[in-house]
Short mmCIF file of C-alpha atoms in Angstrom, two decimals:
data_model
loop_
_atom_site.label_atom_id
_atom_site.label_comp_id
_atom_site.label_asym_id
_atom_site.label_seq_id
_atom_site.Cartn_x
_atom_site.Cartn_y
_atom_site.Cartn_z
CA MET A 25 110.55 71.59 147.00
CA THR A 26 112.74 68.46 146.99
CA TRP A 27 114.74 67.73 143.85
CA PRO A 28 114.91 64.12 142.58
CA ALA A 29 118.16 62.26 142.94
CA LEU A 30 120.55 62.10 140.00
CA PRO A 31 123.33 59.58 139.42
CA PRO A 32 126.56 59.94 141.45
CA GLY A 33 129.08 62.33 140.01
CA VAL A 34 126.56 64.84 138.68
CA SER A 35 127.46 68.25 140.08
CA SER A 36 124.91 70.52 141.75
CA TRP A 37 124.96 73.11 138.99
CA ARG A 38 124.30 70.44 136.37
CA ARG A 39 121.45 69.13 138.54
CA LEU A 40 119.85 72.56 138.69
CA ALA A 41 120.38 73.22 135.02
CA TRP A 42 118.79 69.90 134.02
CA LEU A 43 115.81 70.24 136.33
CA GLY A 44 115.25 73.84 135.34
CA ALA A 45 115.39 73.02 131.65
CA LEU A 46 113.05 70.04 132.12
CA GLN A 47 110.53 72.09 134.05
CA ALA A 48 110.68 74.83 131.44
CA CYS A 49 110.13 72.34 128.64
CA VAL A 50 107.27 70.47 130.32
CA LEU A 51 105.47 73.46 131.75
CA GLY A 52 106.35 76.18 129.30
CA ALA A 53 106.67 74.51 125.93
CA CYS A 54 103.07 75.17 125.03
CA VAL A 55 102.57 78.61 126.60
CA LEU A 56 102.09 80.27 123.23
CA LEU A 57 99.94 77.54 121.72
CA GLY A 58 96.72 77.95 123.71
CA SER A 59 93.92 75.41 123.95
CA CYS A 60 91.45 73.95 121.53
CA ALA A 61 90.04 77.39 120.76
CA THR A 62 93.37 78.36 119.25
CA THR A 63 93.88 75.31 117.06
CA PRO A 64 95.57 76.46 113.82
CA LEU A 65 93.54 76.52 110.67
CA PRO A 66 94.31 74.16 107.77
CA GLY A 67 97.76 74.61 106.36
CA THR A 68 99.50 74.62 109.73
CA PRO A 69 101.13 71.46 111.11
CA ALA A 70 99.50 71.26 114.53
CA ALA A 71 97.04 68.45 115.21
CA ALA A 72 93.42 69.37 115.76
CA PRO A 73 91.93 68.78 119.23
CA GLY A 74 89.50 65.95 119.60
CA ALA A 75 87.15 67.12 122.29
CA ALA A 76 86.08 69.62 124.89
CA SER A 77 84.90 69.10 128.44
CA SER A 78 81.40 68.49 129.74
CA PRO A 79 79.14 71.55 129.51
CA SER A 80 78.55 71.94 133.24
CA SER A 81 82.12 72.35 134.44
CA PRO A 82 82.48 74.99 137.20
CA SER A 83 85.73 76.45 138.41
CA PRO A 84 87.94 74.20 140.56
CA PRO A 85 87.33 74.47 144.30
CA SER A 86 89.66 76.67 146.28
CA ALA A 87 92.27 75.17 148.57
CA ALA A 88 93.95 78.29 149.88
CA SER A 89 94.28 76.81 153.35
CA SER A 90 96.85 74.23 152.20
CA PRO A 91 100.50 75.07 152.82
CA ALA A 92 102.41 76.55 149.91
CA PRO A 93 105.35 74.52 148.54
CA ALA A 94 108.89 75.52 149.16
CA ALA A 95 110.37 77.75 146.45
CA PRO A 96 113.04 76.22 144.19
CA PRO A 97 116.63 77.35 144.64
CA PRO A 98 117.24 80.80 143.09
CA ALA A 99 119.71 79.34 140.60
CA ALA A 100 117.04 77.17 138.97
CA PRO A 101 115.53 78.91 135.92
CA THR A 102 111.74 79.27 135.87
CA ALA A 103 109.46 78.26 133.02
CA THR A 104 107.36 81.43 133.05
CA ALA A 105 106.90 84.49 135.22
CA THR A 106 104.56 82.42 137.38
CA SER A 107 105.92 78.87 137.25
CA LEU A 108 103.65 76.01 138.23
CA PRO A 109 103.98 74.95 141.89
CA MET A 110 104.90 71.29 142.37
CA ARG A 111 105.98 69.09 145.24
CA ALA A 112 108.34 66.12 144.75
CA THR A 113 107.07 62.80 146.05
CA SER A 114 107.61 59.08 145.48
CA PHE A 115 105.66 56.28 143.83
CA ALA A 116 105.10 54.73 147.25
CA GLN A 117 103.24 57.90 148.23
CA LEU A 118 100.93 57.91 145.20
CA PRO A 119 97.50 56.83 146.47
CA GLY A 120 96.63 53.48 144.90
CA TRP A 121 99.78 53.15 142.79
CA SER A 122 100.23 49.43 143.46
CA ALA A 123 96.49 48.76 142.94
CA ASP A 124 96.24 50.06 139.37
CA ASN A 125 95.82 46.96 137.19
CA PHE A 126 97.32 48.79 134.17
CA GLN A 127 94.45 47.60 131.95
CA ASN A 128 94.78 49.26 128.53
CA LEU A 129 97.64 51.33 129.90
CA TRP A 130 100.44 49.97 127.76
CA SER A 131 98.56 50.58 124.52
CA ALA A 132 97.91 54.18 125.63
CA TRP A 133 101.63 54.55 126.42
CA ARG A 134 102.55 53.13 123.01
CA ARG A 135 100.31 55.72 121.41
CA ASP A 136 102.02 58.40 123.47
CA CYS A 137 105.37 57.24 122.11
CA GLY A 138 103.94 57.25 118.60
CA ALA A 139 103.45 61.02 118.93
CA ARG A 140 107.24 61.40 119.25
CA VAL A 141 107.21 63.72 122.26
CA ALA A 142 110.82 64.85 122.57
CA LEU A 143 110.84 64.74 126.38
CA LEU A 144 109.78 61.09 126.30
CA ALA A 145 112.18 59.85 123.61
CA SER A 146 114.61 58.05 125.93
CA ALA A 147 111.87 56.51 128.04
CA CYS A 148 109.98 55.35 124.94
CA ALA A 149 113.12 53.70 123.57
CA ALA A 150 113.72 51.94 126.89
CA SER A 151 110.17 50.57 126.99
CA ALA A 152 110.18 49.09 123.48
CA ALA A 153 111.12 45.58 124.62
CA ILE A 154 108.54 45.33 127.42
CA GLY A 155 105.64 43.02 126.62
CA ASP A 156 102.02 44.15 126.52
CA ALA A 157 101.04 41.69 129.26
CA ASP A 158 104.04 42.15 131.57
CA VAL A 159 102.43 44.45 134.14
CA ALA A 160 105.25 44.01 136.67
CA ALA A 161 107.83 45.15 134.13
CA GLN A 162 105.62 48.04 133.04
CA ARG A 163 105.21 49.26 136.62
CA ALA A 164 108.95 48.93 137.26
CA PHE A 165 109.64 50.88 134.07
CA PHE A 166 107.66 53.91 135.22
CA GLU A 167 109.26 53.76 138.67
CA GLN A 168 112.74 53.72 137.13
CA TRP A 169 112.28 56.29 134.39
CA PHE A 170 109.97 58.84 136.00
CA GLN A 171 109.81 61.03 139.11
CA PRO A 172 106.35 61.93 140.49
CA TRP A 173 105.63 65.57 141.33
CA GLN A 174 102.33 66.59 142.91
CA LEU A 175 100.65 69.49 141.11
CA LEU A 176 99.48 72.36 143.28
CA THR A 177 97.42 75.50 142.93
CA PRO A 178 99.18 78.89 143.08
CA ALA A 179 98.04 79.08 146.71
CA GLY A 180 99.60 75.69 147.47
CA GLY A 181 96.41 73.63 147.57
CA ASP A 182 96.14 70.18 146.00
CA ASP A 183 92.39 69.85 145.29
CA GLY A 184 91.22 70.33 141.71
CA LEU A 185 88.30 69.34 139.53
CA VAL A 186 87.87 66.29 137.29
CA THR A 187 85.04 66.11 134.77
CA GLY A 188 84.35 63.63 131.98
CA TYR A 189 83.81 63.59 128.24
CA TYR A 190 83.11 60.95 125.63
CA GLU A 191 82.54 60.28 121.94
CA PRO A 192 78.77 60.40 121.32
CA VAL A 193 76.97 58.32 118.71
CA PHE A 194 74.02 59.94 116.95
CA ALA A 195 71.74 58.98 114.09
CA GLY A 196 72.12 61.35 111.19
CA SER A 197 72.47 61.81 107.47
CA THR A 198 74.79 63.40 104.94
CA THR A 199 71.76 64.83 103.12
CA ARG A 200 68.98 67.03 104.45
CA GLY A 201 65.60 65.35 104.92
CA TRP A 202 63.19 64.92 107.80
CA PRO A 203 63.97 64.37 110.64
CA TYR A 204 67.59 65.32 109.86
CA VAL A 205 67.29 69.09 109.49
CA VAL A 206 69.92 70.42 111.95
CA PRO A 207 73.20 71.14 110.12
CA LEU A 208 76.73 70.35 111.25
CA TRP A 209 79.03 72.74 109.44
CA GLY A 210 82.46 72.11 108.02
CA LEU A 211 85.26 74.64 108.16
CA PRO A 212 84.22 77.86 106.35
CA ASP A 213 86.38 78.84 103.39
CA ASP A 214 86.79 82.41 104.62
CA LEU A 215 87.66 81.65 108.27
CA VAL A 216 90.88 83.41 109.33
CA ASP A 217 92.73 84.15 112.55
CA LEU A 218 92.30 87.69 113.81
CA PRO A 219 95.55 89.54 114.59
CA ALA A 220 96.38 89.94 118.27
CA SER A 221 96.21 93.71 117.76
CA ALA A 222 92.48 93.39 117.05
CA GLY A 223 91.83 92.85 120.76
CA GLY A 224 88.48 91.69 122.05
CA GLU A 225 87.37 88.19 122.99
CA VAL A 226 86.83 86.85 119.45
CA ARG A 227 89.93 85.28 117.90
CA ARG A 228 88.60 84.28 114.48
CA GLY A 229 87.21 86.35 111.66
CA ARG A 230 85.84 86.18 108.11
CA THR A 231 86.87 88.02 105.00
CA VAL A 232 84.35 90.47 103.52
CA ASP A 233 84.51 91.90 99.99
CA THR A 234 83.83 95.64 100.26
CA GLY A 235 82.91 95.90 96.58
CA ASP A 236 85.70 98.30 95.66
CA GLY A 237 88.39 95.69 95.22
CA GLN A 238 89.30 95.74 98.91
CA VAL A 239 88.83 92.99 101.46
CA ARG A 240 88.32 93.58 105.15
CA VAL A 241 88.23 91.11 108.04
CA GLU A 242 85.35 91.13 110.50
CA PRO A 243 84.85 89.00 113.65
CA PHE A 244 83.15 85.71 112.82
CA TRP A 245 79.51 85.30 113.67
CA SER A 246 78.50 84.02 117.09
CA ARG A 247 75.94 81.25 117.48
CA ALA A 248 73.13 83.76 118.09
CA GLN A 249 74.17 85.89 115.12
CA ILE A 250 74.13 82.85 112.84
CA GLU A 251 70.62 82.00 114.02
CA THR A 252 69.26 85.46 113.17
CA ASP A 253 71.29 86.20 110.01
CA ALA A 254 70.05 84.48 106.85
CA GLN A 255 73.22 85.48 104.98
CA ALA A 256 75.39 83.77 107.61
CA ARG A 257 73.36 80.55 107.42
CA GLN A 258 73.44 80.63 103.63
CA GLN A 259 77.23 81.00 103.63
CA LEU A 260 77.76 78.20 106.16
CA ALA A 261 75.39 75.96 104.20
CA ARG A 262 78.07 75.67 101.51
CA ASN A 263 80.08 73.42 103.85
CA VAL A 264 77.54 71.21 105.64
CA VAL A 265 79.13 67.84 106.48
CA ALA A 266 76.10 66.13 108.08
CA TRP A 267 72.61 66.62 109.47
CA LEU A 268 71.17 65.71 112.89
CA SER A 269 67.60 65.61 114.17
CA SER A 270 68.11 67.62 117.36
CA PRO A 271 69.77 70.99 118.05
CA VAL A 272 70.60 69.78 121.56
CA ASP A 273 72.44 66.78 120.09
CA ALA A 274 74.34 69.19 117.84
CA LEU A 275 75.33 71.27 120.87
CA PHE A 276 76.53 68.23 122.81
CA LEU A 277 78.52 67.06 119.80
CA GLN A 278 80.19 70.47 119.58
CA VAL A 279 80.97 70.44 123.29
CA GLN A 280 82.52 66.96 123.08
CA GLY A 281 84.41 67.94 119.93
CA SER A 282 84.04 64.62 118.09
CA GLY A 283 81.52 61.86 117.58
CA LEU A 284 80.18 59.05 115.45
CA LEU A 285 77.26 59.36 113.05
CA ARG A 286 75.11 56.34 112.18
CA LEU A 287 73.75 56.85 108.67
CA PRO A 288 70.40 55.50 107.39
CA ASP A 289 72.19 52.73 105.45
CA GLY A 290 73.90 51.52 108.63
CA SER A 291 77.37 52.84 107.80
CA MET A 292 79.24 55.09 110.23
CA LEU A 293 81.01 58.43 109.93
CA ARG A 294 83.56 59.80 112.39
CA LEU A 295 83.16 63.53 112.94
CA SER A 296 86.33 65.25 114.14
CA TYR A 297 87.07 68.79 115.28
CA ALA A 298 88.19 70.98 112.37
CA GLY A 299 88.08 74.43 113.99
CA ASP A 300 85.74 76.91 115.64
CA ASN A 301 84.42 80.44 115.22
CA GLY A 302 86.87 81.88 117.74
CA TRP A 303 84.29 82.90 120.33
CA PRO A 304 84.91 81.87 123.97
CA TYR A 305 83.20 78.75 125.27
CA LYS A 306 80.31 79.46 127.65
CA SER A 307 78.64 76.68 129.64
CA VAL A 308 74.92 76.31 129.01
CA GLY A 309 74.75 74.49 132.33
CA ARG A 310 76.08 77.59 134.07
CA TRP A 311 73.53 79.69 132.15
CA LEU A 312 70.68 77.50 133.38
CA LEU A 313 71.93 77.88 136.95
CA ASP A 314 72.28 81.64 136.61
CA GLN A 315 68.76 81.87 135.15
CA GLY A 316 67.39 79.95 138.12
CA ASP A 317 66.05 77.18 135.90
CA LEU A 318 68.17 74.48 137.56
CA ARG A 319 69.79 73.98 140.93
CA GLY A 320 72.59 71.77 142.18
CA THR A 321 74.82 69.74 139.90
CA VAL A 322 74.05 70.14 136.21
CA THR A 323 74.73 67.20 133.90
CA MET A 324 74.06 66.46 130.24
CA GLN A 325 71.08 64.40 131.39
CA THR A 326 69.50 67.30 133.29
CA ILE A 327 70.16 69.70 130.40
CA ARG A 328 68.45 67.34 127.95
CA ALA A 329 65.50 66.85 130.31
CA TRP A 330 65.12 70.64 130.74
CA ALA A 331 65.16 71.11 126.96
CA GLN A 332 62.40 68.54 126.50
CA LEU A 333 60.25 70.39 129.06
CA HIS A 334 60.96 73.86 127.62
CA PRO A 335 61.18 73.54 123.83
CA GLU A 336 60.27 77.21 123.39
CA ARG A 337 63.47 78.27 125.23
CA VAL A 338 65.94 75.81 123.70
CA GLN A 339 67.32 78.32 121.20
CA GLN A 340 67.86 80.85 123.99
CA MET A 341 69.84 78.23 125.91
CA LEU A 342 71.89 77.32 122.84
CA ASP A 343 72.71 80.97 122.18
CA ALA A 344 74.19 81.27 125.68
CA ASN A 345 77.26 79.48 124.26
CA PRO A 346 78.53 81.71 121.41
CA ARG A 347 81.18 79.21 120.30
CA VAL A 348 80.43 77.14 117.20
CA VAL A 349 82.57 74.11 116.35
CA PHE A 350 83.20 73.04 112.77
CA PHE A 351 83.76 69.41 111.80
CA ARG A 352 85.42 67.19 109.25
CA ALA A 353 83.79 63.86 108.38
CA ALA A 354 85.36 60.58 107.28
CA PRO A 355 84.13 56.98 106.99
CA LEU A 356 84.78 54.98 110.15
CA GLN A 357 87.66 52.63 109.27
CA GLN A 358 88.68 51.22 112.65
CA PRO A 359 85.70 51.12 115.07
CA GLU A 360 87.89 49.84 117.92
CA ARG A 361 90.04 52.97 117.93
CA GLY A 362 88.99 56.09 119.79
CA PRO A 363 88.83 59.59 118.34
CA LEU A 364 92.02 61.54 117.81
CA GLY A 365 92.98 63.90 120.61
CA ALA A 366 95.05 67.08 120.40
CA LEU A 367 98.25 65.00 120.66
CA GLY A 368 97.31 63.40 117.35
CA VAL A 369 96.83 59.89 118.73
CA PRO A 370 93.63 57.88 119.38
CA LEU A 371 92.22 58.38 122.87
CA THR A 372 91.99 55.45 125.29
CA ALA A 373 88.99 55.13 127.60
CA LEU A 374 89.88 55.94 131.23
CA ARG A 375 93.56 56.41 130.28
CA SER A 376 93.38 59.68 128.31
CA VAL A 377 92.70 63.10 129.80
CA ALA A 378 92.31 66.60 128.44
CA VAL A 379 94.43 69.21 130.24
CA ASP A 380 95.37 72.87 130.00
CA LYS A 381 98.33 72.67 127.65
CA LYS A 382 99.40 76.18 128.57
CA LEU A 383 100.52 74.59 131.84
CA LEU A 384 101.10 70.91 131.05
CA ALA A 385 102.80 69.62 127.92
CA LEU A 386 100.77 67.06 125.97
CA GLY A 387 102.00 63.49 126.21
CA MET A 388 103.04 63.63 129.86
CA PRO A 389 102.01 60.75 132.16
CA LEU A 390 99.84 61.84 135.09
CA TRP A 391 98.67 60.08 138.23
CA LEU A 392 95.01 60.87 138.87
CA SER A 393 93.17 60.40 142.16
CA THR A 394 89.45 61.15 142.08
CA ARG A 395 86.05 59.47 142.46
CA VAL A 396 83.71 58.08 139.79
CA ALA A 397 80.11 57.35 140.75
CA GLY A 398 81.09 57.67 144.40
CA ARG A 399 83.93 55.15 144.19
CA PRO A 400 87.67 55.92 144.23
CA LEU A 401 89.44 56.01 140.88
CA GLN A 402 93.24 56.13 141.12
CA ARG A 403 95.20 55.40 137.96
CA LEU A 404 97.89 56.38 135.52
CA VAL A 405 96.60 58.52 132.65
CA PHE A 406 98.15 60.50 129.80
CA ALA A 407 97.66 64.12 128.78
CA GLN A 408 96.52 63.52 125.21
CA ASP A 409 93.82 66.13 124.62
CA VAL A 410 92.70 69.68 125.40
CA GLY A 411 89.34 71.35 125.94
CA GLY A 412 87.82 74.80 125.81
CA ALA A 413 86.69 74.64 129.45
CA ILE A 414 89.86 73.02 130.81
CA ARG A 415 91.84 75.75 132.54
CA GLY A 416 94.32 75.58 135.40
CA PRO A 417 96.94 73.18 136.78
CA LEU A 418 94.48 70.95 138.68
CA ARG A 419 91.86 70.58 135.96
CA ALA A 420 91.37 67.38 133.98
CA ASP A 421 88.69 65.98 131.68
CA LEU A 422 88.70 62.18 131.72
CA PHE A 423 87.80 60.41 128.46
CA PHE A 424 85.21 57.69 129.13
CA GLY A 425 84.99 56.10 125.69
CA THR A 426 82.34 55.87 122.97
CA GLY A 427 78.60 55.41 123.13
CA GLU A 428 75.63 55.77 125.44
CA ALA A 429 77.10 54.12 128.56
CA ALA A 430 80.26 56.21 128.29
CA GLY A 431 78.13 59.32 127.82
CA ASP A 432 76.02 58.55 130.88
CA ALA A 433 79.16 58.17 133.03
CA ALA A 434 80.88 61.20 131.53
CA GLY A 435 77.81 63.38 131.92
CA ARG A 436 77.65 62.67 135.64
CA MET A 437 81.38 62.98 136.27
CA GLN A 438 82.21 66.06 138.31
CA SER A 439 84.45 65.28 141.28
CA PRO A 440 87.30 66.78 143.25
CA GLY A 441 90.64 65.32 142.28
CA ARG A 442 94.39 65.45 142.84
CA MET A 443 97.05 65.13 140.16
CA TRP A 444 100.72 64.24 139.94
CA ILE A 445 102.86 64.72 136.85
CA LEU A 446 105.50 62.09 136.10
CA LEU A 447 108.60 63.86 134.83
CA PRO A 448 111.26 61.80 133.03
CA ARG A 449 114.50 61.31 134.94
CA ALA A 450 117.86 62.27 133.41
CA GLN A 451 118.90 58.65 133.98
CA PRO A 452 116.79 55.67 135.09
CA ASP A 453 116.75 54.97 138.80
CA ARG A 454 117.99 51.36 138.78
CA GLY A 455 118.02 51.13 142.56
CA GLY A 456 114.47 52.29 143.10
CA ALA A 457 115.59 55.18 145.31
CA THR A 458 112.97 57.71 146.31
CA PRO A 459 113.47 61.31 147.35
#
């Protein structure tokens, strides 16, 4: 691994200390925080995630044949017991760097800075005077203030997986009445985090009155348990925030994590992630493949088509994903702004990605090289969200925007991809030197 150049006069031990601390902060700052499934309940200061990845996301392809990166010098501290492999590179080596037109990029960067990410404080201050339309100055800014590092798999490969997600728009109602009979639940009053000592795969529970003045905590109901337990449905019915006409729409909304609801009077609600039942996310697309009902690439479109052909098995498909997402609803105030991501800032179409924040700190700029609809897509994006199916260093979920067209593109997005993280330099590189 090659270390980026620092200004003259900086000793080697200071170089190693700075780089080691930076790597630890970027890669290890969120180790204990988890992903969207571990979002704190109300009363804690963390921002709620905005979305999850598309339902058909398989594991990233293996690239074990690629050479492993050189190990860092022994004196450099590691972020975790298994630090993330990276390879230093230059902006000139980023595929398509000079071709990115930076459309909507500066507003996404401004939103990043609005989140007050400590690692980006100096860079954000330096960029304050750059104009929104000055693309040349914006590109020079990133080249001066950041050092690109290519992200690698533990085996040293550089191929990962890029999927897509979006903010759906559905017709619905805040009151029950045909055809709006499928509930979207708000956060239950008795939802609590289970202690780590409880073990098992369920991380959330509910409080139960034993009748003798004692209260015990039991694992929260799964999707299938809710469907078959009248008491569970009755309890959740106390916090219904909206009603949809289709259980498949409700599933897709839960998978995406946020969405817009068009009410009968024409007004709009924004539904945002408020929490979940603590069960692990399971892909219904994977279930359909395992059942032999579908073959090849599974998209939201093929799942919806299968459901229309097999209405008698829809509930069985839904139950394959035990996770249930709870929502909060608010009137749509600014239609031009995207939903809030886990970073707490509005997402920007084709500039925001969901990542595994156990490995990558939210807010970091990333260079993404993948394909969309068979055509190359190479651009600067920002890690502003998380997702229940997003796991690993080379895994990204690209936000496509709001509405039907965005959903069609996101539902079909499933491509190999490479990623580079842009780490802030200790001092800006005024000369444009590359490692």
